[in-house]
XYZ file of C-alpha atoms in Angstrom:
292
model
C -29.943 45.863 44.711
C -26.546 44.210 44.468
C -23.333 45.311 46.172
C -20.850 46.751 43.717
C -18.280 44.182 42.554
C -14.703 44.612 43.596
C -12.247 45.862 41.005
C -11.659 43.320 38.274
C -8.318 42.625 36.672
C -6.173 44.530 39.178
C -2.913 42.921 40.316
C -2.063 43.270 43.986
C 1.626 44.034 44.641
C 3.291 40.922 45.972
C 0.530 38.620 44.783
C 1.500 35.083 43.795
C 1.512 34.384 40.058
C -0.776 31.514 39.058
C 1.127 28.263 38.677
C 1.131 26.206 35.508
C -1.600 23.601 35.700
C -3.717 25.614 38.105
C -7.308 26.410 37.184
C -7.409 29.490 34.926
C -8.614 32.716 36.480
C -12.146 33.714 35.536
C -12.369 36.369 32.854
C -13.955 39.727 33.533
C -16.987 38.722 31.455
C -17.316 35.432 33.365
C -17.433 37.380 36.625
C -20.033 39.782 35.249
C -22.090 36.860 33.928
C -22.107 35.227 37.365
C -23.138 38.484 39.060
C -25.940 39.143 36.581
C -27.218 35.567 36.824
C -27.716 36.131 40.556
C -30.291 38.867 39.835
C -33.745 37.221 39.544
C -35.011 39.818 37.059
C -32.318 38.734 34.584
C -32.864 34.964 34.825
C -34.686 34.714 31.492
C -32.409 36.937 29.385
C -30.310 34.031 28.130
C -26.512 33.943 28.011
C -24.513 37.161 28.321
C -23.142 38.075 24.882
C -20.758 40.872 25.820
C -19.813 43.241 28.627
C -18.138 46.565 27.917
C -14.344 46.541 28.210
C -14.340 49.497 30.591
C -16.961 51.550 32.454
C -18.277 54.916 31.312
C -17.666 57.759 33.744
C -21.003 59.548 34.131
C -19.797 62.102 36.685
C -16.622 63.984 37.515
C -14.483 62.267 40.143
C -14.773 65.164 42.607
C -18.584 65.461 42.645
C -21.024 64.549 45.428
C -21.830 61.247 43.742
C -19.543 59.127 41.595
C -21.406 57.100 38.962
C -19.931 54.627 36.482
C -21.847 52.604 33.898
C -21.045 49.192 32.418
C -23.131 48.016 29.460
C -24.017 44.310 29.248
C -25.425 43.030 25.951
C -27.720 40.014 25.653
C -29.415 38.712 22.495
C -32.480 40.924 22.872
C -31.677 43.091 25.891
C -29.109 45.485 27.323
C -28.471 45.775 31.052
C -27.000 49.053 32.232
C -25.032 48.514 35.428
C -24.536 51.682 37.488
C -21.891 51.563 40.210
C -22.559 54.490 42.565
C -20.571 55.984 45.446
C -22.003 58.565 47.841
C -19.169 60.910 48.894
C -21.261 62.970 51.356
C -20.790 61.813 54.953
C -23.791 63.822 56.179
C -26.307 62.322 53.772
C -27.845 58.887 53.311
C -29.599 57.997 50.058
C -32.493 55.580 49.656
C -34.316 54.027 46.681
C -31.440 54.997 44.407
C -31.826 54.274 40.693
C -30.748 55.695 37.351
C -33.657 56.505 35.078
C -33.039 56.902 31.354
C -35.178 58.451 28.649
C -36.528 55.989 26.108
C -35.286 56.241 22.521
C -36.573 54.696 19.296
C -35.884 50.984 19.010
C -35.435 50.443 22.759
C -37.973 49.811 25.513
C -37.214 50.357 29.215
C -38.460 47.332 31.156
C -37.407 47.842 34.765
C -35.174 49.510 37.336
C -33.538 47.619 40.186
C -32.792 50.266 42.831
C -30.352 50.415 45.724
C -32.458 50.437 48.924
C -29.847 52.307 51.005
C -26.639 54.017 49.874
C -24.521 55.173 52.796
C -21.398 57.316 52.716
C -18.357 55.681 51.125
C -20.009 52.298 50.495
C -20.295 51.736 46.706
C -23.294 49.768 45.504
C -24.909 48.837 42.194
C -28.260 49.546 40.582
C -29.423 48.174 37.233
C -31.621 49.368 34.376
C -33.004 46.747 31.972
C -33.747 47.697 28.351
C -35.235 45.567 25.582
C -34.116 45.783 21.941
C -37.469 45.940 20.147
C -36.385 46.906 16.618
C -33.925 44.582 14.818
C -32.937 47.482 12.552
C -31.878 49.678 15.469
C -28.705 49.085 17.447
C -27.473 52.527 18.445
C -28.910 55.342 20.500
C -28.120 58.075 23.025
C -29.816 57.866 26.407
C -30.298 60.840 28.722
C -29.756 59.606 32.276
C -30.690 60.941 35.710
C -29.900 59.515 39.122
C -33.000 59.700 41.336
C -33.218 59.026 45.061
C -34.589 59.988 48.464
C -32.030 62.014 50.425
C -31.887 62.013 54.212
C -29.604 64.210 56.309
C -27.680 62.065 58.767
C -25.162 62.135 61.593
C -21.685 62.068 59.945
C -20.367 59.902 62.782
C -23.059 57.231 63.046
C -24.681 57.514 59.618
C -28.095 57.474 61.248
C -30.654 59.750 59.495
C -31.905 62.864 61.304
C -35.357 62.585 59.779
C -37.473 59.612 58.741
C -39.141 60.950 55.600
C -36.330 62.699 53.746
C -36.888 64.421 50.393
C -36.927 63.425 46.726
C -33.897 64.583 44.770
C -32.162 63.924 41.476
C -28.760 64.355 39.865
C -28.272 64.741 36.100
C -25.621 62.424 34.637
C -23.702 62.317 31.375
C -25.454 60.774 28.361
C -24.982 57.079 27.627
C -24.266 56.039 24.036
C -25.087 52.548 22.808
C -22.815 52.004 19.802
C -22.180 49.305 17.215
C -19.244 47.817 19.121
C -21.590 47.013 22.041
C -23.155 44.360 19.773
C -19.882 42.889 18.483
C -17.302 40.407 19.771
C -13.795 40.210 18.343
C -12.759 36.965 16.631
C -9.318 36.231 15.219
C -9.222 34.558 11.805
C -5.671 33.247 11.156
C -6.521 32.596 7.489
C -8.766 35.482 6.542
C -8.907 34.598 2.827
C -10.202 31.096 3.580
C -12.828 32.466 5.981
C -13.820 35.082 3.404
C -14.420 32.430 0.757
C -16.169 30.133 3.225
C -18.826 32.738 4.007
C -19.142 33.602 0.317
C -20.895 36.524 -1.333
C -24.504 35.440 -0.808
C -24.850 37.928 2.043
C -22.612 40.806 0.996
C -22.835 44.590 0.975
C -20.393 47.055 -0.603
C -20.235 50.768 0.042
C -17.791 53.583 -0.747
C -17.150 56.497 1.599
C -15.082 59.663 1.682
C -13.573 59.846 5.169
C -12.970 63.571 5.340
C -12.695 63.549 9.141
C -9.724 61.138 9.050
C -6.271 62.701 8.960
C -4.618 59.770 7.163
C -4.940 56.040 6.502
C -3.441 55.052 9.871
C -5.982 57.249 11.644
C -8.780 55.691 9.596
C -7.651 52.135 10.411
C -7.578 52.871 14.131
C -10.965 54.579 14.246
C -12.779 52.096 11.990
C -11.513 49.140 14.032
C -12.586 50.790 17.266
C -15.984 51.875 15.931
C -16.869 48.419 14.601
C -15.416 46.618 17.630
C -13.894 43.926 15.417
C -10.565 42.080 15.440
C -7.924 43.074 12.902
C -6.502 40.063 11.063
C -3.156 39.269 9.435
C -1.553 42.376 10.959
C -3.691 44.598 8.787
C -3.868 47.147 11.610
C -0.221 47.984 10.850
C -0.007 50.670 8.171
C 2.980 51.487 5.980
C 2.865 55.298 5.839
C 4.956 55.362 2.660
C 2.196 53.691 0.634
C -0.893 55.522 -0.678
C -3.277 52.581 -0.097
C -3.972 49.894 2.459
C -6.390 46.996 3.074
C -7.849 46.461 6.535
C -9.236 43.011 7.370
C -11.629 42.651 10.314
C -13.492 39.721 11.867
C -16.160 39.446 14.535
C -19.367 37.874 15.753
C -22.478 40.030 15.881
C -25.097 39.760 18.627
C -27.179 36.664 17.913
C -24.131 34.619 16.863
C -23.723 35.861 13.276
C -20.182 35.662 11.861
C -19.129 38.832 10.090
C -16.071 39.828 8.052
C -15.056 43.238 6.746
C -12.567 44.128 4.033
C -11.875 47.854 3.871
C -9.717 49.153 1.032
C -8.389 52.600 1.879
C -6.625 55.119 -0.326
C -5.342 58.615 0.276
C -5.026 61.517 -2.118
C -6.333 64.837 -0.791
C -8.417 62.882 1.732
C -9.002 59.262 2.711
C -11.508 57.181 0.753
C -12.731 53.719 1.677
C -14.428 50.930 -0.218
C -15.877 48.589 2.392
C -17.142 45.077 1.700
C -19.091 43.303 4.429
C -19.867 39.588 4.424
C -21.881 37.704 7.012
C -23.922 34.600 7.650
C -26.897 36.976 7.995
C -27.917 39.614 5.432
C -29.506 41.999 7.935
C -26.249 42.067 9.895
C -24.369 42.974 6.713
C -26.714 45.854 6.030
C -26.651 47.122 9.603
C -22.856 47.164 9.801
C -22.368 48.733 6.371
C -24.960 51.441 7.004
C -23.559 52.264 10.451
C -20.250 53.380 8.944
C -21.968 56.174 7.065
């Protein structure tokens, strides 16, 4: 069990702005990496590849328990971090963990529970999952918070009974998506990078994007889905033109450079010819197939 980290990235009113020459503030991922490294069960996972930009809300804000999930991606593992708040002042929870149902391509290795979760004191539990199939990177996990509940004195927080009772609370599903495996990388000269990688590892596909309202909508959703960085201002679409080329760059889990060139056109609906190049052929195939 690890106490829940304080909010990251918030600016306190009246706070002093960092002076030029001062040591740079740690990034959100650096802070997560330090916290995860302090957990003995994660000591052999290797370097943290990526942490999600923002937590998933797994409960409504007004419910008995507030649960948020942050996904942390390593080369061969994913750590699900669950930050939990107990909003009931007459109940103390013990052995709190979030259990998820196993899906194809993933193997659940361990749960790190919260020993005691008292009223209004947020804490963190972790679930460790191994990526066992290199061809699988996405999945939907059913999740349930499980714990021992003990009625307690609202004033002192002391439990009324020693044994308590087993209970559980169903949470929202957790989706692992392609962008969880991708870091954004800016390529100032996309054409040079495109030629440098070459066409040895290249995949081309054509899709009809019937769910996209227009080219601008397609550019926004494709960039978000792939989790890649738009280059050379290709995220800016001229609505007066019937076609557009989107250029994206990133690094896939495992350190594989990847570039995407998506040529979009609109008649009755949006069509896209996507070309994917990478330093690794399997990564090309995985990214291209995920779009479908």
